[in-house]
Amino acid sequence: MSEFKKLGLSAQLADVLQNMGFENPTPVQKEAIPLLLQNDPTDFIGMAQTGTGKTAAFGLPLIELIDVEEKATQALVMAPTRELGQQIGQQLKDFSKAVPKMNIEVVYGGAAITNQMKALKKTTQIVVATPGRLLDLIKRKAIKLGNVRFVVLDEADEMLNMGFKEDIDQILSHTLDIRSTWLFSATMPSEIRKIINKYMVQPLEVKIQSEVKSNKDITHQYVVTKTANKVPALRRFLDIQPDMRGIMFCRTKRETQEIADALGSMGYGTEALHGDLSQAQRDAVMKRFKSRSMQLLVATDVAARGIDVNDLTHVLHHKLPDQLESYTHRSGRTGRAGNKGFSIAFVNPREVRRVDELGRKINVDFQKVEVPSIQQVKSVRISKWANLIVNTEVDEQADEILSGIKEKFQGLSKDDLLKRLITTQLDHLIAQNGEEDDLNEIQGKKKEGKDRKFLRYFINVGTMDGVTKSDLVHFLSDVSGIDRKAFGSIELQKTNAFFELEKGKQSGLLQKFENIDIEGRAIRVNLDEDANRKKSSTDKQGKKKSNSRNNRYGGNHQGNGKKKVSRRDNRDRRRRR
Ligand code: AMP
């Protein structure tokens, strides 16, 4: 006998399930189906999340208990979002192939109400609805609830989060007093308890432990980085894992849009999904995500509810959620159907304790992983850029421009030219946004502050060039690609200046200035070795003022093929940011 038949379902329904590929009932189905079939009518609470098979847990008993000969709506299923409503409706329609006379309609906001009113004129035993639209239909007398015997509140916590409490109250007042109310929720906040106390009588209860705890296919990881570096860090994970297909969860709609836009503008396949998008926009985003034309969906928890994608390699957390259940709900979207998955939380040093707390409570070992370094992502970024070049259609104007500048490249072999292009691209890609090399932070501590150690440098730019200290820091940062925050004190003199740069950040600094000139004057940057030596020996005795030695820094520099970066250009560049 089929496992589903053993739960009390009819042979026809068991056959349909077999055809759908449902071989064994999931834990929530095993517990809920017999209870609901044997205790009609009854109130019922199911604590279970999306992905546990809860739709079938209530859907199959509904199909069995509804009298198809009765020409009236007998069951109402309420869901927080249109996507979830559609999924529930689809599953119920699939199950009801066993019962030809069964009619199921799904109604939701954001679509023409007239079509839904027309559809409901036909006998509809089960109506799946979002609360707002259902209330609208009740008010327009397009639906009669006088014969409703079953009310299912699916993802009840989410419906309350979305502000549907009053709508639900009103809807329930239109149904029979003697009815079965089946409530499913991933969490049990006090608001849900209030609903239970108000509308339910001695409910039977089934609680399904989150599958995440026992899902060995999910590896739980975290990285520690400054909040401001979370997106650059995420970008590096996207670089080193081009096959990644995942969802990044954010707390606010604004964050999702900002992150998706920032990454999108850098050429990554990312899009935002949140409640401020119109239904048509959300549908389009989901279509692109499902068709794999994007790598990462950046979503709020609410918007991501009801997304039914089973092959995600990663779930990323821009911030950890407040509720434990939300973490398990989020991470449970990966590691499905026997595939391996990663759940990576991006936390700042102060948020590390939340990871520890979460790990203890859900009994999961979080592994700390490092954000990849610039070195690790460099070649991937260059290779992406190379692909872009190879796949770029040549602009009509290119011929004409090329003939004008062709002779500049005479004498350069193809390899020479490519190497030079790569070098400029490296500057551009790596220096973009002044990205720091090491984005990892020390747990529980800030890297900034008293602990910072600096190296002192000389530069032959001074007040006579019309620069202020702030101009100089911007210039240094723009040319070197080093974050402005890595620079320490500046000592500005007439013809030159001394600046401090945090130890460990100096890689490539001197080379970056090798071919730079300001209005025809070559820029020189040198390490102030004497001062650095003295500084390290006197560090313990306190800070000592170093002498300026502008005469010592002769150095030779090339006059040919220099990049032109005049101060004005530089200011313009800053202004554009
Ligand atoms: P749900 O938690 O109801 O959203 O279900 C998650 C997914 O699991 C859906 O795609 C269902 O079609 C599928 N599913 C539910 N129950 C079973 C089962 N017993 N066997 C195989 N797949 C199932």
XYZ file of C-alpha atoms and ligand atoms in Angstrom:
600
model
C 0.000 0.000 0.000
C 1.299 3.464 -0.829
C 2.609 5.488 2.070
C 0.023 8.178 1.354
C -2.822 5.688 1.413
C -1.631 4.560 4.835
C -2.262 8.100 6.054
C -5.930 7.710 5.141
C -5.975 9.269 1.677
C -8.033 7.731 -1.108
C -6.476 5.429 -3.704
C -7.215 7.997 -6.458
C -5.383 10.731 -4.609
C -2.472 8.387 -3.806
C -2.209 7.600 -7.538
C -2.155 11.263 -8.470
C 0.613 11.843 -5.933
C 2.612 8.993 -7.320
C 2.304 10.513 -10.795
C 3.501 13.811 -9.369
C 6.613 12.116 -8.002
C 5.571 12.301 -4.347
C 6.864 8.982 -3.060
C 6.970 9.439 0.679
C 5.135 11.913 2.848
C 7.242 14.611 4.504
C 7.198 14.812 8.350
C 4.505 17.496 8.463
C 2.363 15.507 6.026
C 2.818 12.313 8.040
C 1.581 14.023 11.191
C -1.023 16.439 9.889
C -2.881 14.409 7.248
C -4.251 11.648 9.552
C -5.115 14.202 12.262
C -7.077 16.390 9.875
C -8.844 13.502 8.180
C -9.895 11.795 11.410
C -10.915 14.839 13.414
C -13.240 16.715 11.088
C -14.179 19.329 12.180
C -11.166 20.484 14.144
C -9.002 23.482 14.625
C -5.365 22.905 13.873
C -1.999 24.600 14.254
C 0.947 23.578 12.093
C 4.314 25.091 12.898
C 6.180 24.542 9.694
C 7.958 26.531 7.057
C 7.909 26.775 3.316
C 9.705 23.815 1.784
C 8.489 21.329 4.383
C 5.578 20.167 2.226
C 2.938 21.970 4.285
C 0.792 22.814 1.255
C 0.093 19.141 0.703
C -0.290 18.673 4.485
C -3.443 20.791 4.425
C -4.272 20.542 0.717
C -4.711 16.782 0.566
C -7.120 16.591 3.539
C -9.049 19.541 2.064
C -9.517 17.739 -1.237
C -10.726 14.646 0.639
C -13.091 16.466 3.000
C -14.800 18.767 0.530
C -18.110 17.639 -0.911
C -17.843 18.270 -4.646
C -21.566 17.729 -5.066
C -22.247 20.769 -2.914
C -22.380 23.809 -5.171
C -20.833 26.326 -2.794
C -17.487 27.596 -1.619
C -16.456 25.372 1.264
C -12.817 26.228 1.813
C -10.872 29.440 1.967
C -7.095 29.397 1.892
C -5.463 32.704 2.751
C -1.842 33.417 1.874
C 0.260 36.570 2.281
C 1.451 37.004 -1.303
C 0.233 36.450 -4.804
C 3.195 34.159 -5.548
C 2.420 31.907 -2.625
C -1.291 31.959 -3.483
C -0.535 30.899 -7.034
C 1.717 28.085 -5.875
C -0.882 26.804 -3.451
C -3.561 27.049 -6.149
C -1.396 25.144 -8.604
C -0.665 22.346 -6.143
C -4.323 22.031 -5.198
C -5.286 21.870 -8.876
C -2.674 19.176 -9.429
C -4.019 17.128 -6.494
C -7.603 17.589 -7.579
C -7.015 15.758 -10.842
C -8.303 12.888 -8.739
C -11.625 14.725 -8.306
C -12.790 16.056 -11.682
C -15.675 18.165 -10.388
C -13.512 20.140 -8.006
C -13.051 23.774 -8.961
C -10.339 25.959 -7.449
C -9.755 29.665 -8.036
C -6.889 31.888 -6.941
C -7.613 35.584 -6.349
C -5.101 38.262 -5.456
C -4.474 41.989 -5.659
C -2.590 43.632 -8.502
C -4.691 41.928 -11.179
C -8.065 42.914 -12.712
C -10.802 42.234 -10.170
C -13.475 41.933 -12.875
C -11.920 38.760 -14.285
C -11.781 37.267 -10.815
C -15.425 38.222 -10.178
C -16.392 36.515 -13.403
C -14.421 33.378 -12.519
C -16.078 33.145 -9.102
C -19.559 32.997 -10.692
C -18.819 29.365 -11.414
C -19.133 27.009 -8.440
C -15.764 27.199 -6.711
C -15.293 24.807 -3.827
C -11.874 26.161 -2.834
C -10.838 29.795 -3.032
C -7.184 30.654 -2.485
C -6.777 34.345 -1.783
C -4.646 37.150 -0.488
C -6.587 38.842 2.347
C -6.941 42.345 0.855
C -8.402 41.163 -2.446
C -10.651 38.646 -0.750
C -12.154 41.373 1.415
C -12.698 43.488 -1.666
C -14.522 40.598 -3.337
C -16.654 40.026 -0.227
C -17.631 43.701 -0.170
C -18.593 43.512 -3.836
C -20.679 40.445 -3.033
C -18.693 38.482 -5.607
C -18.129 35.671 -3.166
C -20.357 34.090 -0.541
C -18.769 32.610 2.530
C -21.905 31.284 4.224
C -20.976 27.659 3.483
C -17.271 27.876 4.236
C -16.339 25.062 6.595
C -12.581 25.267 6.290
C -10.386 28.310 6.672
C -6.663 27.845 6.168
C -4.375 30.663 7.253
C -1.076 29.910 5.556
C 2.083 31.708 6.670
C -0.016 33.456 9.285
C 2.982 35.222 10.833
C 3.816 36.739 7.487
C 0.234 37.872 6.916
C 0.381 39.719 10.249
C 3.783 41.198 9.404
C 2.251 42.522 6.237
C -0.542 44.235 8.142
C -3.409 41.897 7.212
C -4.638 41.442 10.809
C -7.789 43.563 10.401
C -8.604 42.076 7.013
C -8.377 38.585 8.478
C -10.636 39.585 11.390
C -13.217 40.945 8.987
C -13.049 37.931 6.683
C -13.475 35.480 9.546
C -16.553 37.375 10.737
C -18.209 36.459 7.414
C -17.697 32.722 7.841
C -19.619 30.173 9.903
C -18.945 30.022 13.616
C -18.658 26.292 13.420
C -15.813 25.801 11.062
C -12.376 24.282 11.030
C -9.570 26.808 11.169
C -6.174 25.470 10.194
C -3.324 27.828 10.852
C 0.211 27.405 9.553
C 3.039 29.586 10.717
C 6.815 29.393 10.808
C 6.942 31.406 14.034
C 4.605 31.891 16.990
C 4.753 35.558 17.995
C 2.189 36.790 20.538
C -0.029 38.226 17.797
C -0.506 34.734 16.407
C -1.325 33.440 19.865
C -4.026 36.128 20.076
C -5.564 34.958 16.804
C -5.467 31.371 18.053
C -7.185 32.313 21.328
C -9.815 34.358 19.543
C -10.749 32.046 16.699
C -9.765 28.538 17.603
C -11.114 25.944 20.029
C -8.781 23.321 21.460
C -6.647 23.185 18.356
C -4.595 20.109 17.573
C -0.965 21.017 17.159
C 1.883 19.730 15.015
C 5.345 21.190 15.257
C 7.935 20.350 12.663
C 11.545 21.000 13.533
C 13.242 23.086 10.951
C 14.882 20.915 8.352
C 17.856 23.238 8.398
C 19.093 21.761 11.681
C 19.278 18.349 10.228
C 20.118 19.299 6.671
C 23.713 18.176 6.321
C 23.800 19.531 2.783
C 23.923 23.117 4.010
C 27.258 24.531 5.121
C 26.792 27.520 7.412
C 29.505 30.153 7.168
C 30.168 33.752 8.093
C 32.613 36.483 7.170
C 33.546 39.419 9.374
C 33.782 42.697 7.527
C 32.852 46.324 8.101
C 29.271 47.188 7.220
C 30.545 49.519 4.498
C 32.563 46.650 3.028
C 29.771 44.083 2.908
C 28.947 44.774 -0.729
C 32.581 44.836 -1.940
C 33.070 41.573 -0.008
C 29.977 40.052 -1.597
C 31.303 41.127 -4.967
C 34.459 39.114 -4.411
C 32.426 36.011 -3.615
C 30.542 36.548 -6.866
C 33.894 36.870 -8.652
C 35.406 33.670 -7.353
C 32.196 31.695 -7.709
C 30.799 32.483 -11.129
C 28.466 29.485 -10.851
C 26.850 30.913 -7.762
C 23.105 31.193 -8.007
C 21.586 32.559 -4.892
C 19.506 34.949 -2.894
C 20.940 37.697 -0.723
C 18.554 38.631 2.055
C 18.352 42.222 3.257
C 16.271 43.808 5.966
C 14.922 46.776 4.013
C 13.554 47.399 0.555
C 15.994 50.273 0.130
C 18.969 48.061 0.906
C 17.899 45.459 -1.632
C 17.583 48.086 -4.346
C 20.866 49.802 -3.483
C 22.852 46.570 -3.394
C 21.321 45.216 -6.589
C 21.923 48.544 -8.349
C 25.514 48.804 -7.123
C 26.407 45.304 -8.306
C 24.350 45.639 -11.475
C 26.250 48.771 -12.458
C 29.488 46.798 -12.111
C 28.227 44.228 -14.587
C 26.983 41.505 -12.226
C 23.697 39.742 -12.853
C 21.821 40.965 -9.806
C 18.301 42.280 -9.359
C 16.205 43.400 -6.430
C 12.916 41.872 -5.327
C 10.863 43.801 -2.810
C 7.372 44.967 -2.060
C 7.696 48.370 -3.728
C 7.927 46.751 -7.143
C 4.709 46.375 -9.063
C 3.378 42.868 -9.519
C 4.393 42.936 -13.181
C 7.933 43.950 -12.231
C 8.151 41.196 -9.614
C 6.931 38.631 -12.104
C 9.532 39.788 -14.625
C 12.337 39.599 -12.036
C 11.300 36.086 -11.022
C 11.098 34.985 -14.633
C 14.662 36.164 -15.231
C 15.851 34.505 -12.031
C 14.222 31.201 -12.895
C 15.555 31.311 -16.451
C 19.033 31.799 -14.958
C 19.641 35.092 -16.671
C 20.792 36.489 -13.351
C 23.150 35.241 -10.704
C 21.847 36.818 -7.551
C 18.446 37.917 -6.370
C 18.626 40.564 -3.644
C 15.409 40.285 -1.667
C 13.615 41.152 1.533
C 12.356 38.215 3.592
C 8.758 39.063 2.798
C 9.271 39.326 -0.953
C 11.228 36.079 -1.003
C 8.411 34.145 0.633
C 6.789 31.855 -1.796
C 9.705 31.765 -4.197
C 9.879 28.194 -5.306
C 13.379 27.687 -6.669
C 15.032 24.469 -5.651
C 18.560 24.674 -7.024
C 20.165 27.603 -5.230
C 23.859 27.184 -4.449
C 23.967 30.042 -1.948
C 21.886 31.938 0.527
C 23.579 35.132 1.675
C 22.648 37.332 4.604
C 23.499 41.007 4.296
C 22.374 41.207 7.920
C 21.254 38.390 10.145
C 17.522 38.406 10.812
C 16.193 39.081 14.315
C 14.253 35.853 14.494
C 15.927 32.477 14.539
C 13.166 31.023 12.454
C 13.828 33.543 9.736
C 17.435 32.364 9.544
C 16.381 28.753 9.136
C 13.733 29.800 6.665
C 16.270 31.761 4.647
C 19.041 29.172 4.675
C 16.602 26.338 3.978
C 16.273 27.677 0.462
C 19.594 26.118 -0.421
C 20.800 22.541 0.003
C 17.570 21.150 -1.426
C 16.867 18.001 -3.355
C 20.229 16.465 -2.452
C 22.248 19.457 -3.706
C 24.946 21.043 -1.553
C 24.394 24.615 -0.475
C 26.099 27.421 1.410
C 24.542 29.915 3.757
C 26.936 32.821 4.326
C 26.287 35.626 6.783
C 28.088 38.928 6.296
C 28.572 40.328 9.779
C 30.471 43.303 11.180
C 32.656 42.798 14.254
C 29.810 43.753 16.586
C 27.445 41.232 14.948
C 29.729 38.230 15.511
C 28.057 37.457 18.842
C 24.755 37.023 16.963
C 26.396 34.261 14.928
C 27.534 32.526 18.118
C 24.075 32.869 19.629
C 22.386 31.580 16.493
C 24.782 28.642 16.224
C 24.028 27.626 19.822
C 20.285 27.938 19.473
C 19.854 26.065 16.229
C 22.692 23.705 16.941
C 24.653 24.553 13.837
C 28.426 24.961 13.563
C 29.187 28.173 11.761
C 32.563 28.211 9.982
C 34.419 31.499 9.715
C 35.650 32.127 6.181
C 37.851 34.869 4.785
C 36.792 37.405 2.200
C 38.914 36.692 -0.903
C 41.808 39.110 -1.412
C 42.244 41.381 -4.404
C 44.919 38.983 -5.651
C 42.384 36.155 -5.710
C 39.820 38.063 -7.731
C 42.135 40.015 -10.000
C 42.438 37.507 -12.794
C 38.679 36.764 -12.722
C 37.853 40.425 -13.120
C 40.328 40.837 -15.950
C 39.017 37.748 -17.658
C 35.455 39.114 -17.436
C 36.643 42.334 -18.963
C 38.367 40.363 -21.734
C 35.092 38.566 -22.462
C 33.368 41.889 -22.651
C 35.913 43.139 -25.174
C 35.654 40.018 -27.303
C 31.851 40.209 -27.293
C 31.557 43.945 -27.877
C 30.100 45.109 -31.148
C 32.370 47.647 -32.760
C 30.957 51.163 -32.813
C 30.721 52.906 -36.200
C 32.933 55.749 -35.012
C 35.732 53.403 -33.986
C 37.276 53.247 -37.500
C 37.608 56.953 -37.797
C 38.984 57.405 -34.289
C 41.423 54.583 -34.771
C 42.836 56.030 -37.979
C 43.532 59.254 -36.087
C 45.466 57.637 -33.266
C 46.837 54.531 -34.955
C 50.355 55.867 -35.259
C 50.602 56.264 -31.481
C 50.578 52.499 -31.232
C 53.141 51.930 -33.973
C 56.030 49.880 -32.733
C 53.893 48.109 -30.139
C 53.320 44.430 -30.718
C 49.858 42.995 -30.047
C 51.142 41.505 -26.801
C 52.688 44.798 -25.721
C 49.443 46.546 -26.435
C 47.411 43.957 -24.559
C 49.741 44.100 -21.571
C 49.365 47.844 -21.430
C 45.603 47.562 -21.725
C 45.554 44.999 -18.949
C 47.654 47.266 -16.747
C 45.309 50.202 -17.182
C 42.367 47.910 -16.616
C 43.929 46.535 -13.455
C 44.254 50.067 -12.158
C 40.667 50.720 -13.055
C 39.132 47.499 -11.781
C 41.020 47.263 -8.572
C 41.040 50.927 -7.800
C 37.300 51.137 -8.457
C 35.645 52.580 -5.363
C 39.019 52.665 -3.637
C 38.557 49.024 -2.713
C 40.766 47.847 0.133
C 42.870 44.764 -0.379
C 41.967 43.055 2.879
C 38.265 43.310 3.682
C 38.405 41.024 6.702
C 37.910 42.521 10.130
C 39.114 41.141 13.397
C 36.326 39.596 15.406
C 34.980 41.870 18.100
C 37.580 44.565 17.395
C 37.914 47.425 15.018
C 41.015 47.632 12.907
C 40.874 51.410 13.182
C 42.031 53.595 16.038
C 45.086 53.540 18.215
C 46.351 50.207 16.963
C 47.002 51.487 13.471
C 50.645 51.699 12.423
C 51.713 54.063 9.667
C 54.520 54.478 7.186
C 55.582 57.975 6.263
C 56.005 59.075 2.669
C 57.254 62.118 0.816
C 55.509 63.646 -2.214
C 56.705 66.627 -4.257
C 53.371 68.414 -4.171
C 52.875 71.347 -1.825
C 50.881 74.491 -1.119
C 52.443 76.210 -4.142
C 50.429 73.769 -6.273
C 47.289 75.133 -4.682
C 46.372 71.937 -2.843
C 44.865 71.573 0.600
C 45.410 68.529 2.852
C 42.031 67.208 1.800
C 42.873 67.675 -1.921
C 46.061 65.786 -1.379
C 44.370 62.828 0.312
C 41.830 62.645 -2.514
C 44.583 62.804 -5.093
C 46.630 60.114 -3.345
C 43.604 57.903 -3.015
C 42.432 58.446 -6.595
C 45.796 57.636 -8.132
C 46.714 54.752 -5.828
C 43.276 53.224 -5.499
C 43.826 53.033 -1.739
C 40.885 53.899 0.496
C 41.136 57.462 1.816
C 40.664 56.158 5.351
C 44.032 54.373 5.133
C 45.866 57.713 5.059
C 46.942 59.267 8.330
C 48.315 62.703 9.083
C 49.482 65.035 6.316
C 52.245 67.565 6.733
C 51.834 70.098 3.952
C 54.734 72.372 3.057
C 55.372 74.852 0.265
C 56.955 72.588 -2.323
C 56.240 69.176 -0.896
C 54.310 67.207 1.681
C 54.659 64.193 3.943
C 51.816 61.788 4.362
C 51.174 58.738 6.481
C 49.760 55.509 5.060
C 48.575 52.591 7.169
C 51.060 49.708 7.224
C 49.940 46.856 5.026
C 48.101 49.143 2.601
C 51.168 50.345 0.686
C 51.362 47.565 -1.884
C 51.824 49.042 -5.379
C 51.734 52.624 -4.120
C 55.084 53.757 -5.520
C 54.500 52.183 -8.931
C 51.138 53.920 -9.207
C 52.877 57.300 -9.116
C 55.717 56.400 -11.463
C 54.171 57.871 -14.584
C 51.979 60.582 -13.174
C 52.589 64.251 -13.761
C 50.837 67.427 -12.760
C 50.849 70.062 -15.459
C 54.028 68.697 -16.934
C 55.853 68.165 -13.622
C 56.627 64.565 -12.751
C 55.242 63.427 -9.448
C 57.598 61.710 -7.069
C 56.583 59.655 -4.088
C 59.202 58.080 -1.838
C 59.242 56.323 1.452
C 60.663 58.611 4.167
C 63.017 55.887 5.349
C 64.839 57.904 7.988
C 61.633 59.051 9.572
C 60.153 55.553 9.465
C 63.274 54.105 11.104
C 63.242 56.757 13.812
C 59.523 56.392 14.255
C 59.686 52.680 14.879
C 62.446 53.149 17.482
C 60.658 56.015 19.219
C 57.136 54.635 18.920
C 57.240 53.537 22.514
C 58.369 56.950 23.740
C 55.537 58.754 22.030
C 55.128 60.484 18.779
C 58.008 62.619 17.560
C 57.787 65.219 14.854
C 59.821 64.269 11.787
C 61.844 66.698 9.751
C 61.043 67.438 6.195
C 63.815 66.796 3.739
C 62.574 67.871 0.389
C 66.061 68.047 -1.086
C 66.854 64.414 -0.569
C 64.290 63.050 -2.925
C 65.906 63.488 -6.312
C 65.031 60.192 -7.955
C 64.855 59.730 -11.675
C 61.589 59.404 -13.460
C 60.561 58.769 -16.982
C 59.487 61.646 -19.145
C 57.867 59.596 -21.908
C 54.482 57.969 -22.128
C 53.332 59.440 -18.855
C 49.747 59.447 -17.802
C 48.451 62.968 -17.579
C 46.615 63.576 -14.371
C 46.410 67.287 -13.803
C 44.975 68.618 -10.586
C 41.994 69.954 -12.425
C 41.311 66.576 -14.017
C 41.582 65.080 -10.640
C 39.112 67.489 -9.089
C 36.707 66.909 -11.950
C 36.975 63.211 -11.328
C 36.114 63.732 -7.698
C 33.230 65.934 -8.520
C 31.739 63.305 -10.743
C 31.618 60.782 -7.896
P 5.728 23.427 0.353
O 6.448 23.389 1.674
O 4.328 23.004 0.471
O 5.883 24.781 -0.289
O 6.423 22.357 -0.620
C 7.730 22.477 -1.109
C 7.972 21.648 -2.364
O 8.064 20.260 -2.036
C 6.891 21.763 -3.413
O 7.543 21.957 -4.663
C 6.180 20.425 -3.387
O 5.701 20.079 -4.675
C 7.234 19.462 -2.909
N 6.689 18.361 -2.089
C 5.820 18.464 -1.058
N 5.590 17.252 -0.509
C 6.333 16.355 -1.189
C 6.515 14.936 -1.094
N 5.903 14.215 -0.187
N 7.359 14.352 -1.968
C 7.996 15.100 -2.901
N 7.872 16.424 -3.049
C 7.042 17.065 -2.202
